[in-house]
PDB file of C-alpha atoms in Angstrom:
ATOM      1  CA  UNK A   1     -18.991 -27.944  -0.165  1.00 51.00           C
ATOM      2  CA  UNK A   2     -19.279 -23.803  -0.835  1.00 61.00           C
ATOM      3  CA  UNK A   3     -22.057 -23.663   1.061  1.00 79.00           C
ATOM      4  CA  UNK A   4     -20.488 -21.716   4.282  1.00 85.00           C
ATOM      5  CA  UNK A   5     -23.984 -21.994   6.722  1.00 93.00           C
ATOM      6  CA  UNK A   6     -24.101 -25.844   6.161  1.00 95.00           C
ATOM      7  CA  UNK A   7     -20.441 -26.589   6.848  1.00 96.00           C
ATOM      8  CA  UNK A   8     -20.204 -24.158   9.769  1.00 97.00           C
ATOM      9  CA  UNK A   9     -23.303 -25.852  11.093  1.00 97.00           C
ATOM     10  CA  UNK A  10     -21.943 -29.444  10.805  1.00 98.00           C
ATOM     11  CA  UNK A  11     -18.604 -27.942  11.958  1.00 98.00           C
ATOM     12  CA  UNK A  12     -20.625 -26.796  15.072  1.00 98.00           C
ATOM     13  CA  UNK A  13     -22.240 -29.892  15.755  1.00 98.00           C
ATOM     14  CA  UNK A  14     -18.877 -32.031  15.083  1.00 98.00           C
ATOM     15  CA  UNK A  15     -17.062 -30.252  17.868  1.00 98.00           C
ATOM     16  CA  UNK A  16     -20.389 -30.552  20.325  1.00 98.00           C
ATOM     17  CA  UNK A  17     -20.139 -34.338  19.993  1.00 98.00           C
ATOM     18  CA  UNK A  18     -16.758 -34.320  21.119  1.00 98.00           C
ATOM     19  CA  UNK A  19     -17.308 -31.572  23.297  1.00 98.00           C
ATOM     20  CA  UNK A  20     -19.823 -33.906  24.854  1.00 97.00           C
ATOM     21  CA  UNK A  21     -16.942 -36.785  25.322  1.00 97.00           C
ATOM     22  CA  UNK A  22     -14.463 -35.327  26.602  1.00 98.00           C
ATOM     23  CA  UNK A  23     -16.680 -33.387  29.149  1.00 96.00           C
ATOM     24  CA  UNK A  24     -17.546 -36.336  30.988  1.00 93.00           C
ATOM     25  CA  UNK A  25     -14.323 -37.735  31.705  1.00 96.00           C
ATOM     26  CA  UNK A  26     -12.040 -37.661  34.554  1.00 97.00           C
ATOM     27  CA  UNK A  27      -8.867 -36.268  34.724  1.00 96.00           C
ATOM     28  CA  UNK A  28      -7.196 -39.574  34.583  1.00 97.00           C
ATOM     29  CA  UNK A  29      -8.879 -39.732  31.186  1.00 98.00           C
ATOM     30  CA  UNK A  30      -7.708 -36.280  30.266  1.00 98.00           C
ATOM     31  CA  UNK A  31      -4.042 -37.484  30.839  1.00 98.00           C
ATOM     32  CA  UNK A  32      -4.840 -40.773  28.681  1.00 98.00           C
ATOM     33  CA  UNK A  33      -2.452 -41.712  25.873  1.00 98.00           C
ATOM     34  CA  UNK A  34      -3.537 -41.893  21.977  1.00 97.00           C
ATOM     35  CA  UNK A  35      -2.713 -43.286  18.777  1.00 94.00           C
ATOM     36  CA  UNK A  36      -0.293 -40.221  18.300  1.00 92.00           C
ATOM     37  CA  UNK A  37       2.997 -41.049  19.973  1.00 90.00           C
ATOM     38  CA  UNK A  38       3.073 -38.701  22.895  1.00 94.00           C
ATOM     39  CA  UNK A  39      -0.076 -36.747  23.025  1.00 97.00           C
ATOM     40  CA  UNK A  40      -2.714 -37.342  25.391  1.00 98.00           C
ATOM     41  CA  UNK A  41      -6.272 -36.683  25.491  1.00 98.00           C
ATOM     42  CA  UNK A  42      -5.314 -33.263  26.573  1.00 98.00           C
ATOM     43  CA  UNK A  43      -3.053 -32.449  24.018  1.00 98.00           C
ATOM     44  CA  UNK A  44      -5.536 -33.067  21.442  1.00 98.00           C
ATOM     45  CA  UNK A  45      -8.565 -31.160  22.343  1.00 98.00           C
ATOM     46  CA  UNK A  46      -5.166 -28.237  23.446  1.00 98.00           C
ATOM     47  CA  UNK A  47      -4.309 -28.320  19.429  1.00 96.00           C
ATOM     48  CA  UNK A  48      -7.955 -28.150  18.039  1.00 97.00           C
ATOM     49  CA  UNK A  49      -8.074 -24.580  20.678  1.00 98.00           C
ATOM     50  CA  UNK A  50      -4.801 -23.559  19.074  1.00 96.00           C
ATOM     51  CA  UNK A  51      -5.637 -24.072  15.799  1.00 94.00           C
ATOM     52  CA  UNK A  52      -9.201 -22.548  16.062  1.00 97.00           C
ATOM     53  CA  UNK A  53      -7.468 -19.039  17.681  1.00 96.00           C
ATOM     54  CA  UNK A  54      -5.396 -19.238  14.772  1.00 95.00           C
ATOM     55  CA  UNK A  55      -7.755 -19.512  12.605  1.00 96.00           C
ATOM     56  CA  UNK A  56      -9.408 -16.684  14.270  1.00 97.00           C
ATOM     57  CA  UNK A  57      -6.616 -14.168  14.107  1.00 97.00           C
ATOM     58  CA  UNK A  58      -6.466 -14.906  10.686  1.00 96.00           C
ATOM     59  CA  UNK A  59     -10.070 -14.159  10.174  1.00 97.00           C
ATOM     60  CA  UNK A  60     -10.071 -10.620  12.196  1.00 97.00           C
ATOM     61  CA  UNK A  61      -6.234  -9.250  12.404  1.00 97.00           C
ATOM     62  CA  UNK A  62      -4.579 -10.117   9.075  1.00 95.00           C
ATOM     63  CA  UNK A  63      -1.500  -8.108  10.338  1.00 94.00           C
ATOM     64  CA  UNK A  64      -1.101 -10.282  13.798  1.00 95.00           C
ATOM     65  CA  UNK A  65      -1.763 -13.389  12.088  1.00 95.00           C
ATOM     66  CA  UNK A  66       1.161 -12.635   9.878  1.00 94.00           C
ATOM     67  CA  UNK A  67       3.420 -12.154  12.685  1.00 93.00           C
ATOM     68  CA  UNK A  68       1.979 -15.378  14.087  1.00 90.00           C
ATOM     69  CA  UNK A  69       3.047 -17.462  10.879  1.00 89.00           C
ATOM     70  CA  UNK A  70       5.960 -16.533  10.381  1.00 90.00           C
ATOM     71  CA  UNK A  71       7.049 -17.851  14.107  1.00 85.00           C
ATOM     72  CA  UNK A  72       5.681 -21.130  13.514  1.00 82.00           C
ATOM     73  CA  UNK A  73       7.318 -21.043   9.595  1.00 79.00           C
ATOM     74  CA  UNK A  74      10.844 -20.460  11.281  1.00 83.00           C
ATOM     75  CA  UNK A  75      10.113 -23.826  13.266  1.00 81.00           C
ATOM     76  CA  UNK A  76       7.903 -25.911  11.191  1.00 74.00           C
ATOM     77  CA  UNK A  77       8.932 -29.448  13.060  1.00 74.00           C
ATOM     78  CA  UNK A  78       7.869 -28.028  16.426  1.00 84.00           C
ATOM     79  CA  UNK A  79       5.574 -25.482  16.192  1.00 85.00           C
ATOM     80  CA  UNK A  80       2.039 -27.366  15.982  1.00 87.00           C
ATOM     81  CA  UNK A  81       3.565 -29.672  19.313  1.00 89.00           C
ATOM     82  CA  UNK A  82       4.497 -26.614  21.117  1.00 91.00           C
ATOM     83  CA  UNK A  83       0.929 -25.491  20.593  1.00 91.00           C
ATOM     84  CA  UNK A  84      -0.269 -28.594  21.728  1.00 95.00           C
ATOM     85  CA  UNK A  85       1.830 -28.967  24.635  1.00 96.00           C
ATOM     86  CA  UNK A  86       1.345 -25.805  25.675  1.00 95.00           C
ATOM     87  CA  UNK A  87      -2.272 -26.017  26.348  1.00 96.00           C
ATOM     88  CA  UNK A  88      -1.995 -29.588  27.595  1.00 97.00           C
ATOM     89  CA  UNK A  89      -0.652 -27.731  30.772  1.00 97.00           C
ATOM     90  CA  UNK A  90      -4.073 -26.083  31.411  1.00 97.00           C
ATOM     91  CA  UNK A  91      -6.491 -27.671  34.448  1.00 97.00           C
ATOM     92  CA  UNK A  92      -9.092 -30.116  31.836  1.00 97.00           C
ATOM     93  CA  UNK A  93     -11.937 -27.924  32.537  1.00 97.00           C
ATOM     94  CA  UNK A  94      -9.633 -24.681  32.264  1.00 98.00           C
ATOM     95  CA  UNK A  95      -8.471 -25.788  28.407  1.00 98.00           C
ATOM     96  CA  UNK A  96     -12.261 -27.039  27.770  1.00 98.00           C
ATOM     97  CA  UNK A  97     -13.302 -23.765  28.641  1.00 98.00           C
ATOM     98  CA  UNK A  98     -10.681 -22.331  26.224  1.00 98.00           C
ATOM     99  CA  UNK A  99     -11.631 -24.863  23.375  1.00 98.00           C
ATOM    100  CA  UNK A 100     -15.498 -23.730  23.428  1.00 98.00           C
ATOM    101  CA  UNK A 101     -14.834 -20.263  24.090  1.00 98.00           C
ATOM    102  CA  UNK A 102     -12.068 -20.307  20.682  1.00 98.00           C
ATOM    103  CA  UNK A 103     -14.164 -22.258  18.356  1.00 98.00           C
ATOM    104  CA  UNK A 104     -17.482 -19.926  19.295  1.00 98.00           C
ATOM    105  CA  UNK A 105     -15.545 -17.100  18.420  1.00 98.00           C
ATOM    106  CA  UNK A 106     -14.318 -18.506  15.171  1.00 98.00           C
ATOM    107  CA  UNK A 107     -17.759 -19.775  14.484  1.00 97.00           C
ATOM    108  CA  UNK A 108     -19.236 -16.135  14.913  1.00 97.00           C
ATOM    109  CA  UNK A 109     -16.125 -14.250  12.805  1.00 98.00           C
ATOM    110  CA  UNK A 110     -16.813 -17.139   9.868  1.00 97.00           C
ATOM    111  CA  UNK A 111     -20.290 -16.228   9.555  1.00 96.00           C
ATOM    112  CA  UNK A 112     -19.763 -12.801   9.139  1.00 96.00           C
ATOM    113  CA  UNK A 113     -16.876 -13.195   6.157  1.00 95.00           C
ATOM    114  CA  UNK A 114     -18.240 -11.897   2.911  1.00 93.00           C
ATOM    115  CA  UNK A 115     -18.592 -14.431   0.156  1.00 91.00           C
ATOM    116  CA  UNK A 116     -15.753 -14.421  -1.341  1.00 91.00           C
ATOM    117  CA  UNK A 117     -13.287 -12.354   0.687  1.00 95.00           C
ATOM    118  CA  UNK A 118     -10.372 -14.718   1.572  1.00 95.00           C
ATOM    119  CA  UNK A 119      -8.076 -14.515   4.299  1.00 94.00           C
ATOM    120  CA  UNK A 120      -4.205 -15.284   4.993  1.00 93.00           C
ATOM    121  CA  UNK A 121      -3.138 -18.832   6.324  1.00 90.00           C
ATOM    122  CA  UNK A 122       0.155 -21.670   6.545  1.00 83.00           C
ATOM    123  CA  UNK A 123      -0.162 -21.123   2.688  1.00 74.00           C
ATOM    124  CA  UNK A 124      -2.085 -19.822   0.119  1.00 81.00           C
ATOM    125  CA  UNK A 125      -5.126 -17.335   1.390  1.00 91.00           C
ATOM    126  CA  UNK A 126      -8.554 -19.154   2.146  1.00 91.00           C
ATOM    127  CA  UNK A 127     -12.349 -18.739   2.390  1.00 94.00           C
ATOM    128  CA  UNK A 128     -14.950 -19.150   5.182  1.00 95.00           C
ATOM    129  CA  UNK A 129     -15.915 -21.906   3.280  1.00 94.00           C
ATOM    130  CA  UNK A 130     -12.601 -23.683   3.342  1.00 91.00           C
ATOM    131  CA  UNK A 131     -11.881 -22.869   6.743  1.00 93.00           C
ATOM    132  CA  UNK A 132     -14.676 -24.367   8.454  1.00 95.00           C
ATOM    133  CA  UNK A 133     -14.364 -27.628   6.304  1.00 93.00           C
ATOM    134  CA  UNK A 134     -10.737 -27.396   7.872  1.00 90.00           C
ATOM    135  CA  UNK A 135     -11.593 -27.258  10.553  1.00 95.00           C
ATOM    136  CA  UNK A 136     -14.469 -29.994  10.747  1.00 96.00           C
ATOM    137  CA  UNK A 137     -11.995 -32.230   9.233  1.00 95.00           C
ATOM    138  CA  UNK A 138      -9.431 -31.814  11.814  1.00 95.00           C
ATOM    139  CA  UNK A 139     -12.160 -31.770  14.622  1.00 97.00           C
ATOM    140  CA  UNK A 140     -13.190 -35.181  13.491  1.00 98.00           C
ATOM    141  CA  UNK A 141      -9.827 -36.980  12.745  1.00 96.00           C
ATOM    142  CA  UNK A 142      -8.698 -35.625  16.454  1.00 97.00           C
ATOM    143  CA  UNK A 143     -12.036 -36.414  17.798  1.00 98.00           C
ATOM    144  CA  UNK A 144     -11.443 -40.493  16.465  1.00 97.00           C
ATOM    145  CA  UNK A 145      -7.550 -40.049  18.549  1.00 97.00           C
ATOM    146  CA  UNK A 146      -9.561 -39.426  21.859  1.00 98.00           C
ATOM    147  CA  UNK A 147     -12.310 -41.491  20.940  1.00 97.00           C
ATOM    148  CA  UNK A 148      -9.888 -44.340  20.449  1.00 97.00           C
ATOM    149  CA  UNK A 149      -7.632 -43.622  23.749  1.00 97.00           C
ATOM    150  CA  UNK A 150     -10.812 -43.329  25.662  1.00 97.00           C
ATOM    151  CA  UNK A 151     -12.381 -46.858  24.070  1.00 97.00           C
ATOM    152  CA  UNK A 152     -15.575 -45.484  22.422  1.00 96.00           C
ATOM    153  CA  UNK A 153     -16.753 -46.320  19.247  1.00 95.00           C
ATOM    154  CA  UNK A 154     -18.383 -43.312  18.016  1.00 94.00           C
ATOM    155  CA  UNK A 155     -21.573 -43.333  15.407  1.00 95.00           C
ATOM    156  CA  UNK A 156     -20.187 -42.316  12.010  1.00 97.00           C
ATOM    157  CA  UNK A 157     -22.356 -39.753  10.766  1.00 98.00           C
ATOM    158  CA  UNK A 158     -22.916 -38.073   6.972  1.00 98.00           C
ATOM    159  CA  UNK A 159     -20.954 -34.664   8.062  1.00 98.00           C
ATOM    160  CA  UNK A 160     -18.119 -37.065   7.133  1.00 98.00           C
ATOM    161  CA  UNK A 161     -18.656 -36.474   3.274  1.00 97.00           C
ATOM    162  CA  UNK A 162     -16.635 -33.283   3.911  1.00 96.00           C
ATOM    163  CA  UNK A 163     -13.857 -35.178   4.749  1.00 97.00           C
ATOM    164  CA  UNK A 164     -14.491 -37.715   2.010  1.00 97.00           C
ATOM    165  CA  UNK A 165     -14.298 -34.410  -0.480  1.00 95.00           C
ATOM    166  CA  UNK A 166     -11.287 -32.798   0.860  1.00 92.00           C
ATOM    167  CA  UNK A 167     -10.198 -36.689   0.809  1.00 95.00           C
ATOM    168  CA  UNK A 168     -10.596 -37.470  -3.066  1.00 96.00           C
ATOM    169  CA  UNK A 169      -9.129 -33.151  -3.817  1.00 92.00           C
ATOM    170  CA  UNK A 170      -5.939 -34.038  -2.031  1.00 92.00           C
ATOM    171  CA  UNK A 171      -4.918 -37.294  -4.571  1.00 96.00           C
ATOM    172  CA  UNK A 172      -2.585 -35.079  -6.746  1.00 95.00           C
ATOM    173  CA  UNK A 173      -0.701 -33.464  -2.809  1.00 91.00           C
ATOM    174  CA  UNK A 174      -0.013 -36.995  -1.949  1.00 94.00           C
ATOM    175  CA  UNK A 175       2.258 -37.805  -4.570  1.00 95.00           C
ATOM    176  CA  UNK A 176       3.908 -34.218  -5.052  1.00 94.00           C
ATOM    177  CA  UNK A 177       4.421 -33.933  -1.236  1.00 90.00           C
ATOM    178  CA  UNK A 178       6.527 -37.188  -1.486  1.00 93.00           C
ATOM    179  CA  UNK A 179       8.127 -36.080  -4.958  1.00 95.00           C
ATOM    180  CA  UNK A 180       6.320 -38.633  -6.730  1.00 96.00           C
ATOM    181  CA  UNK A 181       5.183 -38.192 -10.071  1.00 97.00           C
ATOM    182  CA  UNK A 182       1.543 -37.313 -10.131  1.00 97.00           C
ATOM    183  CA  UNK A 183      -0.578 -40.038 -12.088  1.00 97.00           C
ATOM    184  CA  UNK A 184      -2.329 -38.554 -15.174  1.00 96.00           C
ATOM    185  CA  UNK A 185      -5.313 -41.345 -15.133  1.00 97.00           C
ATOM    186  CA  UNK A 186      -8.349 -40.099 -13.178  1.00 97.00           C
ATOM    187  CA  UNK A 187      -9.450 -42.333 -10.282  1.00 98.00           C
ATOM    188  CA  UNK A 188     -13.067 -42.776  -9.577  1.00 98.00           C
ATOM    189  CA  UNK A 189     -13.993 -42.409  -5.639  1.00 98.00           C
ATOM    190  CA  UNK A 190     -17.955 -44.539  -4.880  1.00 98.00           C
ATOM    191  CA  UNK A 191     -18.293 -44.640  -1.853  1.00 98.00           C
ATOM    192  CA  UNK A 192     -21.248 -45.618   0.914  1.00 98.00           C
ATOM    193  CA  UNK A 193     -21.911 -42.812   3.974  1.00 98.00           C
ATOM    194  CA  UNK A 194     -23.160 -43.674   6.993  1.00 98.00           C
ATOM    195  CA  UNK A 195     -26.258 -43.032   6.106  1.00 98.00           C
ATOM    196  CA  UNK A 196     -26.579 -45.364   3.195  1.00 98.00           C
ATOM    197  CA  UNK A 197     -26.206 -42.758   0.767  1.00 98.00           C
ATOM    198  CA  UNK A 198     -23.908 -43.252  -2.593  1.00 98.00           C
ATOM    199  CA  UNK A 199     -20.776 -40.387  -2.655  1.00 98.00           C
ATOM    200  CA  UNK A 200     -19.404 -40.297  -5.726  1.00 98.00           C
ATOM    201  CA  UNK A 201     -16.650 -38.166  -6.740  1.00 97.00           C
ATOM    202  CA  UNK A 202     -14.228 -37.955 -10.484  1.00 97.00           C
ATOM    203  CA  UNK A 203     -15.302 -38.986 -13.528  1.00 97.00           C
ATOM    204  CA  UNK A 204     -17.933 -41.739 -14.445  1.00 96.00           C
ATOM    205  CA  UNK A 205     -16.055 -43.184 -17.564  1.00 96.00           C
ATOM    206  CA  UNK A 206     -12.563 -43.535 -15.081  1.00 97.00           C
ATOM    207  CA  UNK A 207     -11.206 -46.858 -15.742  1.00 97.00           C
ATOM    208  CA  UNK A 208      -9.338 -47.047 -12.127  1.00 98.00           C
ATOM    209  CA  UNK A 209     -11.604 -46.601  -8.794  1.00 98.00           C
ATOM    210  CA  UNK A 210     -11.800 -46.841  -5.775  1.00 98.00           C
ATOM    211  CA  UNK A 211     -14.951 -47.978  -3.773  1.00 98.00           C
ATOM    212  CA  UNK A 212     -16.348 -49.296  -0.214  1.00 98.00           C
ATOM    213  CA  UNK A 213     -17.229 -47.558   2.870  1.00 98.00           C
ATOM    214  CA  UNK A 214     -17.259 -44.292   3.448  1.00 98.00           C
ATOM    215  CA  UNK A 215     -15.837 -43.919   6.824  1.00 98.00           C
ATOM    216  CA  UNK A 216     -13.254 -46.274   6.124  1.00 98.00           C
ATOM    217  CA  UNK A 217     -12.053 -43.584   3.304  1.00 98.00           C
ATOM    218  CA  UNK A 218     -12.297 -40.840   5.857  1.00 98.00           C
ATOM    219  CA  UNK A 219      -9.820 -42.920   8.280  1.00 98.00           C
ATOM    220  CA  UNK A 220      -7.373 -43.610   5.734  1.00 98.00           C
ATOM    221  CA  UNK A 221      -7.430 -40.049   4.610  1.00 97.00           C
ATOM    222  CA  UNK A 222      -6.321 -38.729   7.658  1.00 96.00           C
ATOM    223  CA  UNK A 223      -4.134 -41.028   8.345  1.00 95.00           C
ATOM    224  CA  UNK A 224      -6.152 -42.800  11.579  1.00 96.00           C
ATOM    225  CA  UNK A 225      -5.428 -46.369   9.990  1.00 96.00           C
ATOM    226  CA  UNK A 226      -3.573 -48.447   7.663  1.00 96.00           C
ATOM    227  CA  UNK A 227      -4.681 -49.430   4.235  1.00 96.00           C
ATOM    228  CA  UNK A 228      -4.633 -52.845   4.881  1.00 96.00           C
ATOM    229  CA  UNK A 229      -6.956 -52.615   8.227  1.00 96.00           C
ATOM    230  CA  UNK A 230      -9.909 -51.099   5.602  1.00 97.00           C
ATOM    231  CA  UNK A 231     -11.924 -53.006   3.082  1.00 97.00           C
ATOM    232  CA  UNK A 232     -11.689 -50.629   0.056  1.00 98.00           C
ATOM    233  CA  UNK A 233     -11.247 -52.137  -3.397  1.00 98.00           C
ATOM    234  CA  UNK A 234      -8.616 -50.087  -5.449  1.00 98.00           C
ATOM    235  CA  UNK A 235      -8.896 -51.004  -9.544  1.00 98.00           C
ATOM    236  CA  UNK A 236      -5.951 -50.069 -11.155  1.00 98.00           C
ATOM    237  CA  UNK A 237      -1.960 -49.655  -9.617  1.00 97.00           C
ATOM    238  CA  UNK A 238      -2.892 -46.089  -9.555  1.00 98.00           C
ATOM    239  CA  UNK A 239      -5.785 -46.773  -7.352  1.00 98.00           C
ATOM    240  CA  UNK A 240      -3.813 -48.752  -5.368  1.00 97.00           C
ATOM    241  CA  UNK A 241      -0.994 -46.838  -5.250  1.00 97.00           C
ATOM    242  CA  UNK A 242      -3.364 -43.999  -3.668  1.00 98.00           C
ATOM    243  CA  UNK A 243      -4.834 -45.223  -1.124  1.00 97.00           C
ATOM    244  CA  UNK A 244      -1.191 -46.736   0.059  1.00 96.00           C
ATOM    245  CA  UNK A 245       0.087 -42.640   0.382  1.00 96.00           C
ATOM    246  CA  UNK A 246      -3.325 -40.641   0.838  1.00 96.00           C
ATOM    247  CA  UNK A 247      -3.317 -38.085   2.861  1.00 93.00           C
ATOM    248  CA  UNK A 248      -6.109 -35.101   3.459  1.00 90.00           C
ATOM    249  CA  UNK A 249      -3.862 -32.526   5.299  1.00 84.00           C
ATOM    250  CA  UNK A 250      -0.566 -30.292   4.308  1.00 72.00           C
ATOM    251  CA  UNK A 251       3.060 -30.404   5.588  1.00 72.00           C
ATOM    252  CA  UNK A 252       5.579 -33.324   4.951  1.00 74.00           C
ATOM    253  CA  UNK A 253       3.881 -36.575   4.162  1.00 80.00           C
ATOM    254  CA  UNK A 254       2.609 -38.572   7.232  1.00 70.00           C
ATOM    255  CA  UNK A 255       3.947 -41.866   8.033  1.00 76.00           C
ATOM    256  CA  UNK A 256       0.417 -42.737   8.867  1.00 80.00           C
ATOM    257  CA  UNK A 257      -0.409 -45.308  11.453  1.00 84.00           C
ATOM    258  CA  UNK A 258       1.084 -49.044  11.577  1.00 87.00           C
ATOM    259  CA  UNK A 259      -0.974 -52.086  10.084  1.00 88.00           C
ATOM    260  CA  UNK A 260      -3.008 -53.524  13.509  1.00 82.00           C
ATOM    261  CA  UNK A 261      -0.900 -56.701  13.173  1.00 57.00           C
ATOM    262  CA  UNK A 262       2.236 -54.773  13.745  1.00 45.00           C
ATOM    263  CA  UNK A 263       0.531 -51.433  15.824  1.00 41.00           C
ATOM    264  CA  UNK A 264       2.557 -50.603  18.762  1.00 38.00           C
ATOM    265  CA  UNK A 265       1.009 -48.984  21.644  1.00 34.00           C
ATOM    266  CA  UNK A 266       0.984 -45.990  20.996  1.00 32.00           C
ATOM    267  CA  UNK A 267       0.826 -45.517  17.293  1.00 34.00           C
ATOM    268  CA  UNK A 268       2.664 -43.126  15.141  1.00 35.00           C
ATOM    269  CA  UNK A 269       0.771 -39.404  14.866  1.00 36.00           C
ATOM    270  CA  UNK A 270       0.996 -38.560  10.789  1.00 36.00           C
ATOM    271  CA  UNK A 271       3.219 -34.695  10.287  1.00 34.00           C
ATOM    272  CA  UNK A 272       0.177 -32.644  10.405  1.00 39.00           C
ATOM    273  CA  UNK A 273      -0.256 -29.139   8.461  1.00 35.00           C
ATOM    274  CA  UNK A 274      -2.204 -26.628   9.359  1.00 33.00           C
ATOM    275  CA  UNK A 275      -4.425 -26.678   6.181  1.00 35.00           C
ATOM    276  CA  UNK A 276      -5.046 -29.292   3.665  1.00 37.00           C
ATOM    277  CA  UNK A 277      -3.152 -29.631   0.562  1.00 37.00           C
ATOM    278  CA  UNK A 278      -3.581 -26.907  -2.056  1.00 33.00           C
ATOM    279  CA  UNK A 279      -4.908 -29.443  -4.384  1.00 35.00           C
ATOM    280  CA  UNK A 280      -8.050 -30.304  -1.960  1.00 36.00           C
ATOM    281  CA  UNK A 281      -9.182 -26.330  -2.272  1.00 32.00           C
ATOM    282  CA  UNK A 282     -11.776 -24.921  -1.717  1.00 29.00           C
ATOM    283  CA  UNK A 283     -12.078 -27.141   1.609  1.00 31.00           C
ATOM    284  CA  UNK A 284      -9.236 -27.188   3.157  1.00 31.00           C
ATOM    285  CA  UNK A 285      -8.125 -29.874   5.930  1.00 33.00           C
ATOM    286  CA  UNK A 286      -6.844 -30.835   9.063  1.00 37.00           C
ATOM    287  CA  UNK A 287      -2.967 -31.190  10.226  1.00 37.00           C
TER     288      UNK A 287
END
């Protein structure tokens, strides 16, 4: 996942297939409720723009970025819905034009960081590298919250195995971000992409796994549905134990979303960081 050209180009073609959805609905659309209690359709594609001109400031004025961070540290419950909300305001094809113009921008700055030059975030400093696979994360877990609200089932495709990675990084953030203790048994991730290919992440001689679909991993991950609405096969408590708490992103642990037997309308939206748990780096995920 170091490779900064291919994840900026799946990152790029990630946001065009949304880009794509939410370009050909209506304004009634726009203002459609998702699975995350009080955002719309709006307020999503308003907190991927936020969080890509973020990420940009970051990338090309250190020093304003700063300032930046340490308003949204001094309100950490309210800062990422104040973002959102804020943009949710615009016209639709006012904020669209926003979104593409903010993530074309960060697009350009990323492929013009040095290898290895790291830059200031919500945490500790990251790469290009890590950024984009942030941000391609978070532009695909958003991007199945509009999806859903709009009634499309999108076509998984294989850029997903970034989010699978950051997935299986993140094991030892889940438990330390609830104060659990962290398990010292590795857990074996084999999983099946889209594509029909074989992901395989942790060691081969691990005596507790976890296996099945790839996407469904990917959902559970960040927190777009419950462990018992997927087909994985946990061996081990461990295992199991896991894939009951996973989560992909930072900030306080998510509540995730409700089993579909007992899924209100409007589902719960997981506490959302603005990067992925320091344990997933060098990718780093979605809020």
């Amino acid at each position: 996942m170091s490779d900064p050209v291919v994840v900026l180009d799946d990152l790029r073609d990630e946001s065009d297939e949304l880009d794509r959805l939410v370009g050909e609905s209506s304004e009634e659309q726009w203002a459609a409720p998702t699975p995350a209690a009080g955002w719309t359709v709006a307020h999503q594609v308003a907190h991927l723009a936020w969080t890509d001109r973020a990420a940009l400031l970051a990338v090309t004025d250190p020093d304003g970025f700063a300032a930046e961070a340490a308003k949204a540290l001094a309100a950490p419950e309210r800062f990422v819905d104040e973002g959102a909300e804020e943009g949710a305001k615009l016209p639709p094809g006012e904020l669209l034009a926003h979104w593409r113009e903010g993530r074309e921008l960060l697009q350009e700055a990323l492929r013009g960081v040095p290898a290895g030059v790291r830059f200031p975030w919500y945490g500790p400093p990251m790469s290009a590298p890590a950024m984009a696979t942030a941000r391609l994360m978070e532009t695909w877990a958003h991007g199945q919250d509009v999806a859903d609200a709009l009634g499309v089932v999108r076509a998984p495709t294989d850029r997903i195995r970034h989010v699978a990675w950051i997935g299986h990084r993140a094991r030892d953030y889940a438990y330390l971000v609830r104060g659990l203790p962290v398990p010292v048994e590795p857990v074996r991730v084999e999983l099946v992409s889209p594509s029909g290919e074989s992901w395989v992440y942790g060691p081969e001689d691990a005596a507790q796994t976890v296996t099945g679909s790839a996407l469904e991993f990917c959902l559970l991950v960040t927190q777009r549905v419950h462990r018992d609405d997927t087909s994985l096969v946990a061996v081990g408590p461990d295992a199991e134990q896991w894939l009951t708490i996973a989560q992909a992103f930072a900030g306080p642990a998510g509540p995730g979303r409700p089993a579909e037997g007992a899924r209100p309308a409007e589902g719960a939206r997981p506490a959302e960081g603005a990067r992925p748990a320091e344990g997933a780096r060098p990718g780093e995920g979605a809020r």
